Coordinates of C-alpha atoms in Angstrom, one line a residue:
M22 CA 0.0 0.0 0.0
D23 CA 2.8 2.3 0.8
N24 CA 4.6 1.4 -2.4
A25 CA 1.5 2.1 -4.3
I26 CA 1.1 5.4 -2.7
A27 CA 4.8 6.1 -3.3
H28 CA 4.5 5.3 -7.0
A29 CA 1.3 7.3 -7.3
G30 CA 2.9 10.3 -5.7
T31 CA 6.2 10.1 -7.5
P32 CA 5.1 11.8 -10.8
L33 CA 3.7 14.8 -8.9
A34 CA 7.1 16.5 -8.2
P35 CA 8.4 16.6 -11.8
A36 CA 5.1 17.8 -13.2
T37 CA 5.0 20.6 -10.8
A38 CA 8.7 21.5 -11.4
N39 CA 8.2 21.9 -15.2
L40 CA 5.6 24.6 -14.8
S41 CA 6.5 27.8 -16.8
P42 CA 7.6 30.8 -14.8
L43 CA 5.2 33.1 -16.7
T44 CA 2.3 31.0 -15.5
A45 CA 3.4 31.4 -11.9
M46 CA 3.7 35.2 -12.2
P47 CA 0.9 37.4 -10.9
A48 CA -1.4 39.0 -13.5
K49 CA -0.1 42.5 -12.6
A50 CA 3.5 41.4 -13.2
K51 CA 2.5 39.9 -16.6
L52 CA 0.8 43.2 -17.6
M53 CA 3.9 45.2 -16.6
L54 CA 6.2 42.8 -18.4
G55 CA 4.1 43.0 -21.6
A56 CA 4.0 46.8 -21.5
G57 CA 7.7 47.0 -20.9
I58 CA 8.5 44.7 -23.9
A59 CA 6.1 46.7 -26.1
G60 CA 7.7 50.0 -25.0
L61 CA 11.2 48.7 -25.7
A62 CA 10.1 47.5 -29.2
A63 CA 8.7 51.0 -29.9
V64 CA 12.0 52.6 -28.8
V65 CA 14.0 50.3 -31.1
V66 CA 11.7 51.1 -34.1
A67 CA 11.9 54.8 -33.4
L68 CA 15.7 54.6 -33.3
A69 CA 15.8 52.7 -36.6
M70 CA 13.6 55.3 -38.3
W71 CA 15.6 58.2 -36.9
G72 CA 18.8 56.6 -38.1
Q73 CA 17.4 56.4 -41.6
K74 CA 16.0 59.9 -41.6
G75 CA 18.7 62.0 -39.9
D76 CA 18.7 65.7 -39.3
Y77 CA 17.7 67.5 -42.5
K78 CA 17.7 71.3 -43.0
V79 CA 16.3 73.5 -45.8
L80 CA 18.9 74.1 -48.6
Y81 CA 16.7 76.4 -50.8
A82 CA 13.0 77.3 -50.7
N83 CA 10.6 78.8 -53.2
L84 CA 12.5 77.7 -56.2
S85 CA 11.3 77.5 -59.8
E86 CA 10.9 74.2 -61.5
K87 CA 13.9 74.9 -63.7
D88 CA 16.2 75.8 -60.8
G89 CA 14.9 72.9 -58.7
G90 CA 15.7 70.4 -61.4
A91 CA 19.2 71.8 -62.0
I92 CA 19.9 71.8 -58.2
I93 CA 18.7 68.2 -57.8
A94 CA 20.9 67.1 -60.8
Q95 CA 23.9 68.8 -59.3
L96 CA 23.2 67.2 -55.9
S97 CA 23.0 63.8 -57.5
Q98 CA 26.4 64.4 -59.1
M99 CA 27.9 65.4 -55.7
N100 CA 26.4 62.3 -54.0
I101 CA 24.5 64.5 -51.5
P102 CA 21.2 63.0 -50.2
Y103 CA 18.2 65.3 -50.5
R104 CA 14.5 65.4 -49.7
Y105 CA 11.5 67.5 -50.5
A106 CA 9.3 69.6 -48.2
D107 CA 6.3 71.9 -48.5
G108 CA 4.9 70.1 -51.5
G109 CA 8.2 70.2 -53.4
N110 CA 8.9 74.0 -52.9
A111 CA 11.8 73.3 -50.6
I112 CA 14.8 71.1 -50.9
L113 CA 16.3 69.5 -47.7
V114 CA 19.8 68.1 -47.2
P115 CA 21.6 66.8 -44.1
A116 CA 22.3 69.6 -41.6
A117 CA 26.1 68.9 -41.7
Q118 CA 26.2 69.5 -45.5
V119 CA 24.0 72.6 -45.9
F120 CA 26.8 75.2 -46.1
D121 CA 29.1 73.0 -48.2
A122 CA 26.3 72.3 -50.7
R123 CA 25.4 76.0 -51.0
L124 CA 29.0 76.9 -51.7
K125 CA 29.4 74.2 -54.3
L126 CA 26.1 75.1 -56.0
A127 CA 27.1 78.8 -56.0
S128 CA 30.3 77.9 -57.8
A129 CA 28.2 76.1 -60.4
G130 CA 26.0 79.2 -60.8
L131 CA 22.9 77.8 -59.1
P132 CA 20.2 78.8 -58.5
K133 CA 19.9 81.2 -61.5
G134 CA 16.6 82.7 -60.4
S135 CA 13.2 82.2 -62.0
V136 CA 12.8 83.9 -65.4
V137 CA 9.5 83.6 -67.1
G138 CA 8.7 84.5 -70.6
F139 CA 5.6 84.3 -72.9
E140 CA 4.5 81.1 -71.0
L141 CA 2.7 83.6 -68.7
M142 CA 0.2 84.0 -71.6
D143 CA -0.7 80.3 -71.4
N144 CA -2.3 80.8 -68.0
A145 CA -4.5 83.6 -68.9
R146 CA -7.5 83.8 -66.6
F147 CA -11.0 84.4 -67.7
G148 CA -12.3 87.9 -67.1
Q149 CA -8.9 89.6 -66.7
T150 CA -8.8 93.3 -67.4
Q151 CA -7.0 94.9 -70.3
F152 CA -4.4 96.4 -67.9
Q153 CA -3.7 92.9 -66.5
E154 CA -3.3 91.5 -70.0
R155 CA -1.0 94.3 -71.0
L156 CA 1.1 93.9 -67.9
T157 CA 1.4 90.1 -68.4
F158 CA 2.5 90.7 -72.0
Q159 CA 5.1 93.2 -70.8
R160 CA 6.5 90.7 -68.2
G161 CA 6.6 88.0 -70.8
L162 CA 8.5 90.2 -73.2
E163 CA 11.0 91.3 -70.5
G164 CA 11.6 87.6 -69.6
E165 CA 12.2 86.6 -73.2
L166 CA 14.7 89.5 -73.6
T167 CA 16.4 88.5 -70.4
R168 CA 16.8 84.9 -71.6
S169 CA 18.2 86.1 -74.9
I170 CA 20.8 88.4 -73.3
G171 CA 21.7 85.8 -70.7
A172 CA 22.7 83.5 -73.5
L173 CA 25.8 85.6 -74.2
G174 CA 29.1 84.1 -73.0
S175 CA 30.2 87.1 -70.9
V176 CA 26.8 87.8 -69.3
Q177 CA 26.2 86.0 -66.0
A178 CA 22.8 87.5 -65.3
A179 CA 20.6 90.2 -66.9
R180 CA 17.5 92.1 -66.1
V181 CA 15.4 94.1 -68.6
H182 CA 12.9 96.9 -67.7
L183 CA 10.5 98.1 -70.4
A184 CA 8.6 101.3 -70.2
L185 CA 5.6 100.9 -72.6
P186 CA 3.3 103.9 -72.5
N187 CA -0.4 103.7 -73.3
Q188 CA -1.2 104.5 -76.9
N189 CA -4.0 107.0 -77.5
G190 CA -5.8 108.2 -80.7
F191 CA -3.7 111.3 -81.0
F192 CA -0.5 110.6 -82.9
R193 CA 1.3 113.8 -81.8
E194 CA 0.6 113.1 -78.1
Q195 CA 1.9 109.5 -78.2
Q196 CA 5.0 108.8 -76.0
K197 CA 7.8 106.7 -77.3
P198 CA 8.8 103.5 -75.4
S199 CA 12.1 103.1 -73.6
A200 CA 14.1 100.3 -72.1
S201 CA 16.9 99.7 -69.5
V202 CA 19.1 96.7 -69.3
L203 CA 21.2 95.7 -66.3
L204 CA 24.0 93.2 -66.9
T205 CA 26.0 91.2 -64.4
L206 CA 29.2 90.1 -66.1
Y207 CA 31.5 87.2 -65.2
P208 CA 34.6 88.3 -63.3
G209 CA 37.4 89.3 -65.7
R210 CA 35.1 89.6 -68.7
T211 CA 34.0 92.7 -70.6
L212 CA 31.8 93.7 -73.5
D213 CA 33.2 95.5 -76.6
R214 CA 31.3 98.1 -78.5
T215 CA 29.9 95.7 -81.1
Q216 CA 28.4 93.5 -78.4
I217 CA 26.9 96.4 -76.6
A218 CA 25.5 97.7 -79.9
G219 CA 24.1 94.2 -80.5
I220 CA 22.3 94.2 -77.2
V221 CA 20.9 97.7 -77.9
H222 CA 19.6 96.7 -81.3
L223 CA 18.2 93.4 -79.9
V224 CA 16.0 95.2 -77.4
S225 CA 15.1 98.0 -79.8
S226 CA 14.1 95.6 -82.5
S227 CA 11.9 93.6 -80.1
V228 CA 9.8 96.5 -79.1
P229 CA 7.8 98.4 -81.7
E230 CA 8.7 102.1 -82.2
L231 CA 11.6 101.8 -79.8
N232 CA 14.5 104.1 -80.7
P233 CA 18.0 102.5 -80.1
K234 CA 19.0 105.8 -78.4
A235 CA 16.3 105.2 -75.8
V236 CA 17.9 101.9 -74.6
S237 CA 20.3 102.2 -71.6
V238 CA 22.7 99.4 -70.8
L239 CA 24.5 99.3 -67.4
D240 CA 26.8 96.8 -65.8
Q241 CA 26.9 95.6 -62.2
T242 CA 29.1 98.6 -61.2
G243 CA 26.5 101.1 -62.4
A244 CA 28.7 102.2 -65.4
L245 CA 26.8 103.2 -68.5
L246 CA 27.8 101.0 -71.4
S247 CA 25.4 102.1 -74.1
G248 CA 26.8 105.6 -74.3
A249 CA 30.4 104.5 -74.8
A250 CA 30.7 106.4 -78.1
E251 CA 30.2 109.7 -76.3
P252 CA 32.9 111.0 -73.9
I253 CA 32.1 110.8 -70.3
S254 CA 31.7 114.2 -68.7
G255 CA 34.5 115.2 -66.4
Q256 CA 37.0 112.6 -67.8
G257 CA 37.0 113.1 -71.5
L258 CA 37.5 109.4 -72.1
D259 CA 35.0 106.8 -73.3
A260 CA 34.7 103.2 -72.1
Q261 CA 36.9 101.9 -74.9
Q262 CA 39.7 104.4 -74.1
L263 CA 39.5 103.6 -70.4
Q264 CA 39.8 99.9 -71.2
Y265 CA 42.8 100.7 -73.3
V266 CA 44.5 102.6 -70.5
A267 CA 43.8 99.7 -68.1
Q268 CA 45.4 97.2 -70.6
V269 CA 48.5 99.4 -71.0
E270 CA 48.9 99.8 -67.2
A271 CA 48.4 96.0 -66.7
G272 CA 51.0 95.3 -69.3
Y273 CA 53.6 97.5 -67.6
V274 CA 52.7 95.9 -64.2
K275 CA 53.2 92.4 -65.6
R276 CA 56.6 93.5 -66.9
V277 CA 57.7 94.7 -63.5
I278 CA 56.5 91.6 -61.7
D279 CA 58.1 89.3 -64.3
I280 CA 61.5 90.9 -63.9
L281 CA 61.5 91.2 -60.0
E282 CA 59.8 88.0 -58.9
P283 CA 62.8 85.7 -59.7
V284 CA 64.9 88.0 -57.5
V285 CA 62.7 88.8 -54.5
G286 CA 60.2 86.0 -54.5
R287 CA 56.6 85.6 -55.6
D288 CA 54.8 87.2 -52.7
N289 CA 57.4 89.7 -51.7
L290 CA 56.5 92.7 -54.0
R291 CA 53.6 94.9 -55.0
A292 CA 53.7 97.1 -58.1
T293 CA 51.4 99.6 -59.8
V294 CA 51.9 101.7 -62.9
T295 CA 50.0 104.8 -63.8
A296 CA 50.0 105.7 -67.5
D297 CA 49.1 109.1 -68.9
I298 CA 47.8 108.4 -72.4
D299 CA 47.2 111.1 -75.0
F300 CA 44.1 110.4 -77.1
S301 CA 44.0 113.9 -78.7
Q302 CA 43.9 114.0 -82.5
S303 CA 45.7 116.8 -84.4
E304 CA 46.3 117.5 -88.1
A305 CA 48.8 120.1 -89.4
T306 CA 49.2 121.4 -93.0
S307 CA 52.3 123.4 -94.0
E308 CA 53.5 125.0 -97.3
S309 CA 57.1 126.0 -98.1
F310 CA 58.3 128.0 -101.1
K311 CA 61.8 127.5 -102.7
P312 CA 63.4 130.6 -104.2
N313 CA 64.8 130.5 -107.7
Q314 CA 68.5 130.6 -107.0
G315 CA 71.6 129.0 -108.5
N316 CA 72.7 128.4 -112.1
E317 CA 69.6 126.4 -113.1
P318 CA 67.3 128.3 -115.4
A319 CA 63.9 129.2 -114.1
A320 CA 60.8 127.8 -115.7
V321 CA 58.8 130.5 -117.5
R322 CA 55.1 130.3 -116.6
S323 CA 53.8 133.2 -118.8
L324 CA 55.1 136.1 -120.9
Q325 CA 53.2 139.3 -121.7
T326 CA 54.4 142.2 -123.9
S327 CA 52.6 145.5 -124.5
E328 CA 53.6 148.3 -126.8
S329 CA 52.0 151.7 -127.5
G330 CA 53.0 154.8 -129.5
S331 CA 51.6 158.0 -131.2
T332 CA 52.8 160.4 -134.1
A333 CA 52.0 164.1 -134.8
Q334 CA 50.5 165.5 -138.1
T335 CA 53.2 166.8 -140.5
A336 CA 52.7 169.3 -143.2
P337 CA 53.5 168.3 -146.8
S338 CA 56.9 169.1 -147.8
G339 CA 59.3 168.4 -150.6
V340 CA 58.8 168.3 -154.3
P341 CA 55.2 167.7 -155.2
G342 CA 54.6 164.6 -157.0
A343 CA 53.5 160.9 -156.6
T344 CA 55.8 160.0 -153.9
S345 CA 54.6 162.6 -151.4
N346 CA 51.0 161.7 -152.1
Q347 CA 51.4 157.9 -151.1
P348 CA 50.0 156.7 -147.7
P349 CA 52.5 155.6 -145.1
L350 CA 53.6 151.9 -144.8
P351 CA 52.0 149.8 -141.9
A352 CA 54.1 149.5 -138.8
T353 CA 55.8 146.2 -138.0
A354 CA 57.1 144.9 -134.6
P355 CA 59.4 141.9 -134.5
L356 CA 59.1 139.4 -131.6
T357 CA 62.8 139.7 -130.8
G358 CA 65.3 142.4 -131.4
A359 CA 64.7 146.1 -132.1
S360 CA 61.4 147.1 -133.5
A361 CA 61.1 148.9 -136.8
P362 CA 60.1 152.6 -136.8
L363 CA 56.4 153.2 -136.7
H364 CA 56.5 155.8 -139.4
T365 CA 59.1 156.3 -142.1
A366 CA 59.0 159.7 -143.6
A367 CA 59.6 160.1 -147.2
A368 CA 62.7 161.6 -148.4
G369 CA 62.6 165.3 -148.2
T370 CA 60.1 165.3 -145.2
V371 CA 60.8 166.7 -141.8
A372 CA 59.4 164.9 -138.7
G373 CA 57.0 167.0 -136.8
G374 CA 57.2 165.0 -133.4
G375 CA 55.6 161.7 -131.5
N376 CA 56.1 159.1 -128.5
Q377 CA 56.5 155.3 -128.2
R378 CA 56.0 152.8 -125.1
R379 CA 56.8 149.0 -124.7
D380 CA 55.9 146.8 -121.6
N381 CA 57.2 143.2 -121.1
V382 CA 55.8 141.0 -118.2
T383 CA 57.4 137.5 -117.6
N384 CA 55.9 135.1 -114.9
Y385 CA 58.2 132.2 -113.6
E386 CA 57.1 129.0 -111.7
V387 CA 57.8 129.1 -107.9
D388 CA 58.7 125.9 -105.9
K389 CA 56.1 124.9 -103.1
T390 CA 56.0 122.0 -100.6
V391 CA 52.7 121.0 -98.9
R392 CA 52.8 118.8 -95.7
V393 CA 49.8 117.3 -93.9
T394 CA 50.7 115.8 -90.4
R395 CA 48.3 113.7 -88.3
N396 CA 49.3 112.6 -84.8
A397 CA 48.6 109.1 -83.7
T398 CA 46.2 108.6 -80.8
G399 CA 47.0 106.5 -77.7
N400 CA 50.6 107.7 -77.2
V401 CA 52.1 107.4 -73.8
K402 CA 52.8 110.9 -72.4
R403 CA 54.1 109.9 -69.0
L404 CA 54.6 106.8 -66.8
A405 CA 54.7 106.7 -63.0
A406 CA 55.7 103.4 -61.4
A407 CA 55.5 102.5 -57.7
V408 CA 57.0 99.3 -56.3
V409 CA 57.2 98.0 -52.7
V410 CA 59.6 95.2 -52.0
N411 CA 59.5 93.1 -48.8
H412 CA 62.5 92.6 -46.5
R413 CA 64.6 89.6 -47.0
V414 CA 63.2 86.8 -44.9
T415 CA 65.5 83.9 -43.8
V416 CA 64.5 80.8 -41.9
A417 CA 66.9 79.4 -39.3
A418 CA 67.5 75.7 -38.6
N419 CA 65.2 75.9 -35.6
G420 CA 62.4 77.3 -37.7
K421 CA 62.7 80.9 -36.5
T422 CA 62.2 83.5 -39.2
T423 CA 64.1 86.8 -39.4
S424 CA 63.7 89.7 -41.8
T425 CA 66.5 92.0 -42.9
P426 CA 66.2 95.2 -45.1
L427 CA 67.9 95.4 -48.5
S428 CA 71.0 97.4 -48.9
N429 CA 71.0 100.7 -50.9
D430 CA 73.0 99.0 -53.7
E431 CA 70.3 96.3 -54.0
V432 CA 67.5 98.9 -54.1
E433 CA 69.3 100.9 -56.8
K434 CA 69.7 97.7 -58.9
L435 CA 66.1 96.8 -58.5
T436 CA 65.1 100.4 -59.5
A437 CA 67.2 100.2 -62.6
L438 CA 65.5 96.9 -63.5
V439 CA 62.1 98.5 -63.2
Q440 CA 63.2 101.5 -65.3
E441 CA 64.4 99.3 -68.1
S442 CA 61.3 97.1 -68.0
I443 CA 58.9 100.0 -68.5
G444 CA 61.0 101.9 -71.0
F445 CA 61.9 104.8 -68.7
S446 CA 62.4 108.2 -70.4
K447 CA 63.6 111.2 -68.5
E448 CA 62.7 113.6 -71.3
R449 CA 59.1 112.4 -71.2
G450 CA 59.0 113.0 -67.4
D451 CA 58.7 109.4 -66.3
S452 CA 59.2 108.6 -62.6
V453 CA 60.0 105.3 -60.8
K454 CA 59.8 104.9 -57.0
L455 CA 61.0 101.7 -55.3
I456 CA 61.0 101.3 -51.6
N457 CA 61.9 98.4 -49.3
A458 CA 59.6 97.9 -46.3
P459 CA 58.5 94.9 -44.3
F460 CA 55.1 93.4 -45.2
R461 CA 52.5 93.2 -42.5
V462 CA 51.3 89.7 -41.8
E463 CA 47.9 89.4 -40.3
A464 CA 48.1 87.4 -37.1
A465 CA 45.8 84.3 -36.8
P466 CA 43.0 84.7 -34.4
K467 CA 43.8 83.4 -30.9
A468 CA 41.8 80.8 -29.1
A469 CA 40.6 83.4 -26.6
D470 CA 39.1 85.4 -29.5
A471 CA 37.2 82.4 -30.7
L472 CA 33.6 81.6 -29.7
P473 CA 33.1 79.6 -26.5
L474 CA 32.8 75.9 -26.7
W475 CA 29.1 75.8 -26.1
Q476 CA 28.6 78.3 -29.0
Q477 CA 30.6 76.3 -31.5
D478 CA 28.6 75.2 -34.5
W479 CA 29.9 71.7 -34.5
L480 CA 28.9 71.2 -30.9
I481 CA 25.4 72.6 -31.5
D482 CA 25.0 70.3 -34.5
A483 CA 26.3 67.3 -32.5
L484 CA 23.9 68.1 -29.6
R485 CA 21.0 68.4 -32.1
A486 CA 21.9 65.2 -33.8
G487 CA 22.3 63.3 -30.5
A488 CA 19.2 64.7 -28.7
T489 CA 16.8 62.3 -30.2
P490 CA 18.8 59.1 -29.6
A491 CA 19.5 60.3 -26.0
A492 CA 15.8 60.9 -25.4
L493 CA 14.9 57.5 -26.8
A494 CA 17.6 55.8 -24.6
L495 CA 16.2 57.6 -21.6
V496 CA 12.7 56.3 -22.3
A497 CA 14.1 52.8 -22.7
L498 CA 15.8 53.0 -19.3
M499 CA 12.6 54.2 -17.7
I500 CA 10.7 51.3 -19.2
V501 CA 13.2 48.8 -18.0
F502 CA 13.4 50.1 -14.4
A503 CA 9.7 50.9 -14.1
L504 CA 8.1 47.9 -15.9
V505 CA 10.4 45.1 -16.8
R506 CA 12.5 45.0 -13.7
P507 CA 9.6 44.8 -11.2
A508 CA 8.0 42.1 -13.3
L509 CA 11.2 40.1 -13.3
R510 CA 11.4 40.5 -9.6
A511 CA 7.9 39.2 -9.1
A512 CA 8.7 36.2 -11.3
G513 CA 11.9 35.6 -9.2
V514 CA 10.0 35.7 -5.9
A515 CA 7.3 33.2 -7.1
A516 CA 9.9 30.7 -8.4
P517 CA 11.8 30.1 -5.1
A518 CA 8.5 29.8 -3.2
R519 CA 7.3 27.1 -5.6
D520 CA 10.7 25.3 -5.4
A521 CA 10.6 25.3 -1.7
R522 CA 7.1 24.1 -1.6
L523 CA 8.0 21.3 -4.0
H524 CA 11.0 20.3 -1.9
V525 CA 8.9 20.2 1.2
V526 CA 6.3 18.0 -0.5
A527 CA 8.9 15.7 -1.9
D528 CA 10.7 15.3 1.4
E529 CA 7.6 14.8 3.5
P530 CA 7.1 11.1 4.5
L531 CA 4.1 9.3 3.1
R532 CA 1.2 8.8 5.5
R533 CA -0.7 5.6 5.6
P534 CA -4.3 5.8 4.5
G535 CA -6.6 6.0 7.4
P536 CA -9.7 7.7 8.3
A537 CA -10.3 10.8 6.4
P538 CA -7.3 13.0 7.2
A539 CA -8.0 16.6 7.6
L540 CA -6.7 19.2 5.1
E541 CA -3.4 20.8 6.0
A542 CA -4.0 24.2 4.4
P543 CA -2.4 26.0 7.4
R544 CA 0.8 23.9 6.9
S545 CA 0.9 25.0 3.3
N546 CA 0.6 28.6 4.3
E547 CA 3.4 28.1 6.7
H548 CA 5.7 26.8 3.9
L549 CA 4.7 29.8 1.7
E550 CA 5.5 32.2 4.4
G551 CA 8.8 30.5 5.0
A552 CA 9.7 30.8 1.4
R553 CA 8.9 34.5 1.4
T554 CA 10.9 35.0 4.5
I555 CA 13.9 33.2 2.9
A556 CA 13.6 35.4 -0.2
K557 CA 13.6 38.6 1.9
Q558 CA 16.5 37.5 4.0
N559 CA 18.7 36.1 1.3
P560 CA 17.7 37.4 -2.2
A561 CA 21.0 36.4 -3.8
A562 CA 20.4 32.7 -3.0
V563 CA 16.8 32.9 -4.2
A564 CA 18.0 34.6 -7.5
G565 CA 20.5 31.8 -8.0
I566 CA 17.8 29.2 -7.5
V567 CA 15.6 31.0 -10.0
R568 CA 18.5 31.3 -12.5
E569 CA 19.2 27.5 -12.2
W570 CA 15.5 26.8 -12.6
V571 CA 15.2 29.0 -15.8
N572 CA 18.4 27.4 -17.3
G573 CA 17.0 23.9 -16.5
E574 CA 19.8 23.0 -14.1
A575 CA 17.6 22.5 -11.0
S576 CA 17.8 19.0 -9.6

């Protein structure tokens, strides 16, 4: 009977020992453990999503579609991640790459700005007034002209302003349109007269009844380019002449630098040359006459001879007859030699009186020389050069640098080189001034002058980037200590009590069957209270028992 009871009670201990610890936990501990696990899972998911998203900031906002597409293409080439915001009106990039991306895009000329043309007419609204329609047409025309001018190689950006007055029925009272063009040129590039004239005629030909003289073209410095043909008041030089002066001065400066750099070093001199250019135009005409001197015969230009004479009446004389009654012979005058007498009296006559006159005028050729002299424009009237040379800098073996001034002999030699390089002329009034002075080196900012550590950009960005993970980690710790840990403690307390109860049941001797034994509930309560007391007095031992029970090592 005892054996039967023993065999019947033997399977009871293993079945009870294999009970799951979760089933032994109280309902409240189970709820706390489930909530803790769910909270930790939510924290892990949030961290994963934040790691994929990162901290993005706005790169550019309110961009046109053309600029937005160009910027996205450039960002793709630079391998910079980007996102959209505000329905595609803003482009976002990682916060650490915002400034770098802006500088790189600026070097590529982006964004160019939104320029609209006649596509504005495609979105014409029903019921718009005549003024709105005319204003839309004007904006479209300005945009088309801006696009055309911006296609030039030297033009970086352009803006066109049109003044189109209202036309009325009176022709005499109608005002003529006008236009203004503002150009932004690339650094180091200029426009010549033909290009400026092309821009003027492009604008004037695009607007009806627009006179080319009513088109003003300016550059980014505010200089008027369209009036380059007319001298600038107060200076007497037009834009082309000013550009020529700048080229001449730049050429002389390059000569000075090329001759002195191999001697003093690349960054050890500064030079400037001022050229006085004569753009005046003069024309002189001179005539010189050569007198007829020497043994060479002079050339006769013209000869004029004039003779005149008169005779008095004479009374008949001599023997009457046929001879005395004959008329006198005609007078003859030879070209050369003595002239014949005007009247020859007959023999036996007596001259009663008379006079005779002869004039000869001879004109000779006179030698004459005519000279016409035109002076060339753009001649150099005077040059003035100023050169500053740094002290000689030497570096010692220990890395210490020392600067020493140049000697007077060296300064004179350098001055002579500058004079020869620019073609110095004392008669022209040129001047060259070369001095030796130490160059001032700007000191690097000290650490004290820098911003405090808590105001540094990199620290602020790092804090912003780590704020979200830190907050999520703090939430995870709160979940662990507020939910998971108490639930595990409750499970650890229930397991030792159960093991103690099982051990007590297993070690208790079997009673023989007899009359209906009474229930021993109070004794079970005593065992449970004993297990609780043991857990309170020696929690480490109880934790070890629970750990062995969980790992399946309990005997």
